[in-house]
Structures are given as C-alpha cells and as structure tokens.
Coordinates of C-alpha atoms in Angstrom, one line a residue:
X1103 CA 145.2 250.0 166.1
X1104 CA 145.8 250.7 169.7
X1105 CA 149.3 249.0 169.0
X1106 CA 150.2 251.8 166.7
X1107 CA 149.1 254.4 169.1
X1108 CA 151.1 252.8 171.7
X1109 CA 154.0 252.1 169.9
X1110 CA 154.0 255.6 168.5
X1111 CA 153.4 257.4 171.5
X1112 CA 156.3 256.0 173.0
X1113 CA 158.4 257.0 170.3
X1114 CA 157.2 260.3 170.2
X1115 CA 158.0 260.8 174.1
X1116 CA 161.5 259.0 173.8
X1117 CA 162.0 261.7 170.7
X1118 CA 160.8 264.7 172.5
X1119 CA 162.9 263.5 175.8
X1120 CA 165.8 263.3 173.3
X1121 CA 165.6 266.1 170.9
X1122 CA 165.3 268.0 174.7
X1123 CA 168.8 266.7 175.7
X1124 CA 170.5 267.5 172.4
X1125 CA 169.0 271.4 172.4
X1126 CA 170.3 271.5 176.3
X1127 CA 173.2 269.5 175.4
X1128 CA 175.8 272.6 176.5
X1129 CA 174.2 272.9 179.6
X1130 CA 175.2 268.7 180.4
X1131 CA 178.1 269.1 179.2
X1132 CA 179.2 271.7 182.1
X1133 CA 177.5 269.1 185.1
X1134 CA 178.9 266.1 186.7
X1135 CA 179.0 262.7 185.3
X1136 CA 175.7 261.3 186.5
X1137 CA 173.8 264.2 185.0
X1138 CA 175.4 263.8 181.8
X1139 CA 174.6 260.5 182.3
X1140 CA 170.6 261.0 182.3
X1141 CA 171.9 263.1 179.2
X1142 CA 173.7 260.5 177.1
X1143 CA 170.8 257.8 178.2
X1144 CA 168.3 260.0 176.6
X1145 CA 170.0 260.5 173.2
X1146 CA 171.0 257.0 173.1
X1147 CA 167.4 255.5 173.7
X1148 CA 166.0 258.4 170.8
X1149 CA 168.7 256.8 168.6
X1150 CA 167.9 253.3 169.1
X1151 CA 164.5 253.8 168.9
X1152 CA 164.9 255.1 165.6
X1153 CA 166.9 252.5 164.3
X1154 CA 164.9 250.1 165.6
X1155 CA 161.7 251.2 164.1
X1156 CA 163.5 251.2 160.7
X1157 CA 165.8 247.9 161.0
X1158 CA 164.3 246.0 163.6
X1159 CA 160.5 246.6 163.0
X1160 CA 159.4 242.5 164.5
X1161 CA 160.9 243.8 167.6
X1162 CA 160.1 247.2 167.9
X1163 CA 157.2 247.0 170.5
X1164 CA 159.6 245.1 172.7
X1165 CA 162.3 247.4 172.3
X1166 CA 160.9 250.7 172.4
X1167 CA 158.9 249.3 175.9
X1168 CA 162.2 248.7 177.4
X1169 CA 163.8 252.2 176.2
X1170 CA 160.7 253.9 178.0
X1171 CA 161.8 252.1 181.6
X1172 CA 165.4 253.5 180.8
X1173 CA 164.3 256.8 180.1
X1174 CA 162.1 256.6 183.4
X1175 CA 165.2 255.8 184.9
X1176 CA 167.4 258.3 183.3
X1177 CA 164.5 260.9 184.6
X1178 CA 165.0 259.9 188.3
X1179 CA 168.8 259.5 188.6
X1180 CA 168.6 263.3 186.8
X1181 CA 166.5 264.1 190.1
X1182 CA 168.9 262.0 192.0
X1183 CA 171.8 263.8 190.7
X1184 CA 170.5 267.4 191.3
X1185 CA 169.4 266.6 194.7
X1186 CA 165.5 267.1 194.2
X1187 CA 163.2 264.5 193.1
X1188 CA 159.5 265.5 192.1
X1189 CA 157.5 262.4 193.1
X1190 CA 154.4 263.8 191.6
X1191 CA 156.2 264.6 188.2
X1192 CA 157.7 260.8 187.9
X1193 CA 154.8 258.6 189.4
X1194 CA 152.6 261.0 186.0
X1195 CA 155.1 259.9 183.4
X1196 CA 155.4 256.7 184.6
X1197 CA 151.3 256.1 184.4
X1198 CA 151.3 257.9 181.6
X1199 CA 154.5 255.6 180.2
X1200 CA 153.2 252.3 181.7
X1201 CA 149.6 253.0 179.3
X1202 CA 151.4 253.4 176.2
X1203 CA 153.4 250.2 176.8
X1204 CA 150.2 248.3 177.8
X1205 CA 149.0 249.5 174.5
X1206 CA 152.1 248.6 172.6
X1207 CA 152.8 245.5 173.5
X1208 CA 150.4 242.9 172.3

C-alpha cells in the first residue's frame, strides 16, 4: 500500500510539474536555452513517466524515482538560470520528493 502512494505521488507531482510547463510553454519559449531547458526536462520526465507506468510497469518505481531527481534538478538550474535560487522552496520539495521515493521504492 504505501508503494502505491509513493509511486502515485510522484507521478502526480511529475504531472503537475509538467502539465505547468506545457500551459507556460510561450513564456519558455521567449527565454534562453537553460530555461527552456528546465522546460523541456519537465515535459520529457511527465512523458516518460506516463509511458512507463503503462509499458514498463516492473520498472516503474525505479523509473519514476529517478525522473523525480531530474525534475529536482530541472527546478534548481530554473533558479540557476534566472539568477535566484529559493533554498527554502528546493530543500521542501526535495523532503517532500525524497518521502515519496522512500515509499515507492520497495
């Protein structure tokens, strides 16, 4: 059970991160690389964790764990690339991030 919650939770952040990008997706398309960067890291992770969660379901746990540290990532080179980093705001997510994959992964 607390698998399912885990591996859930992280797809529903990755698809909220995601479905984010694609609504703001003018406003990365107008910014320099690295921000569309964070952008086309974010959309890629929502559409592999999709796939994966239909075609690779064995793997999934591992997968979608590992597309959580790349949208952690994608999160702090966005900060990087607009020249202000909110510590507080990352070191959250990534407690928050780091629970669902402790849950996840079994």
């Amino acid at each position: 059970m607390a698998q399912v919650i885990g591996e859930y939770g992280l797809l529903g952040f990755i698809s909220i991160v995601g479905i984010v990008t694609i609504v703001n997706g003018s406003s990365y398309r107008k910014e320099s690389l690295w921000l569309q960067l964070s952008g086309w890291l974010n959309v890629g992770c929502l559409l592999i964790g999709w796939l994966s969660f239909f075609l690779l379901r064995p793997l999934f746990s591992d997968i979608i764990a590992v597309l959580a540290g790349i949208i952690w990532l994608a999160a702090l080179e966005h900060g990087w690339a607009v020249g202000r980093i909110h510590w507080q705001h990352h070191v959250a997510r990534l407690a928050v991030l780091l629970i669902l994959v402790s849950l996840a992964i079994d």
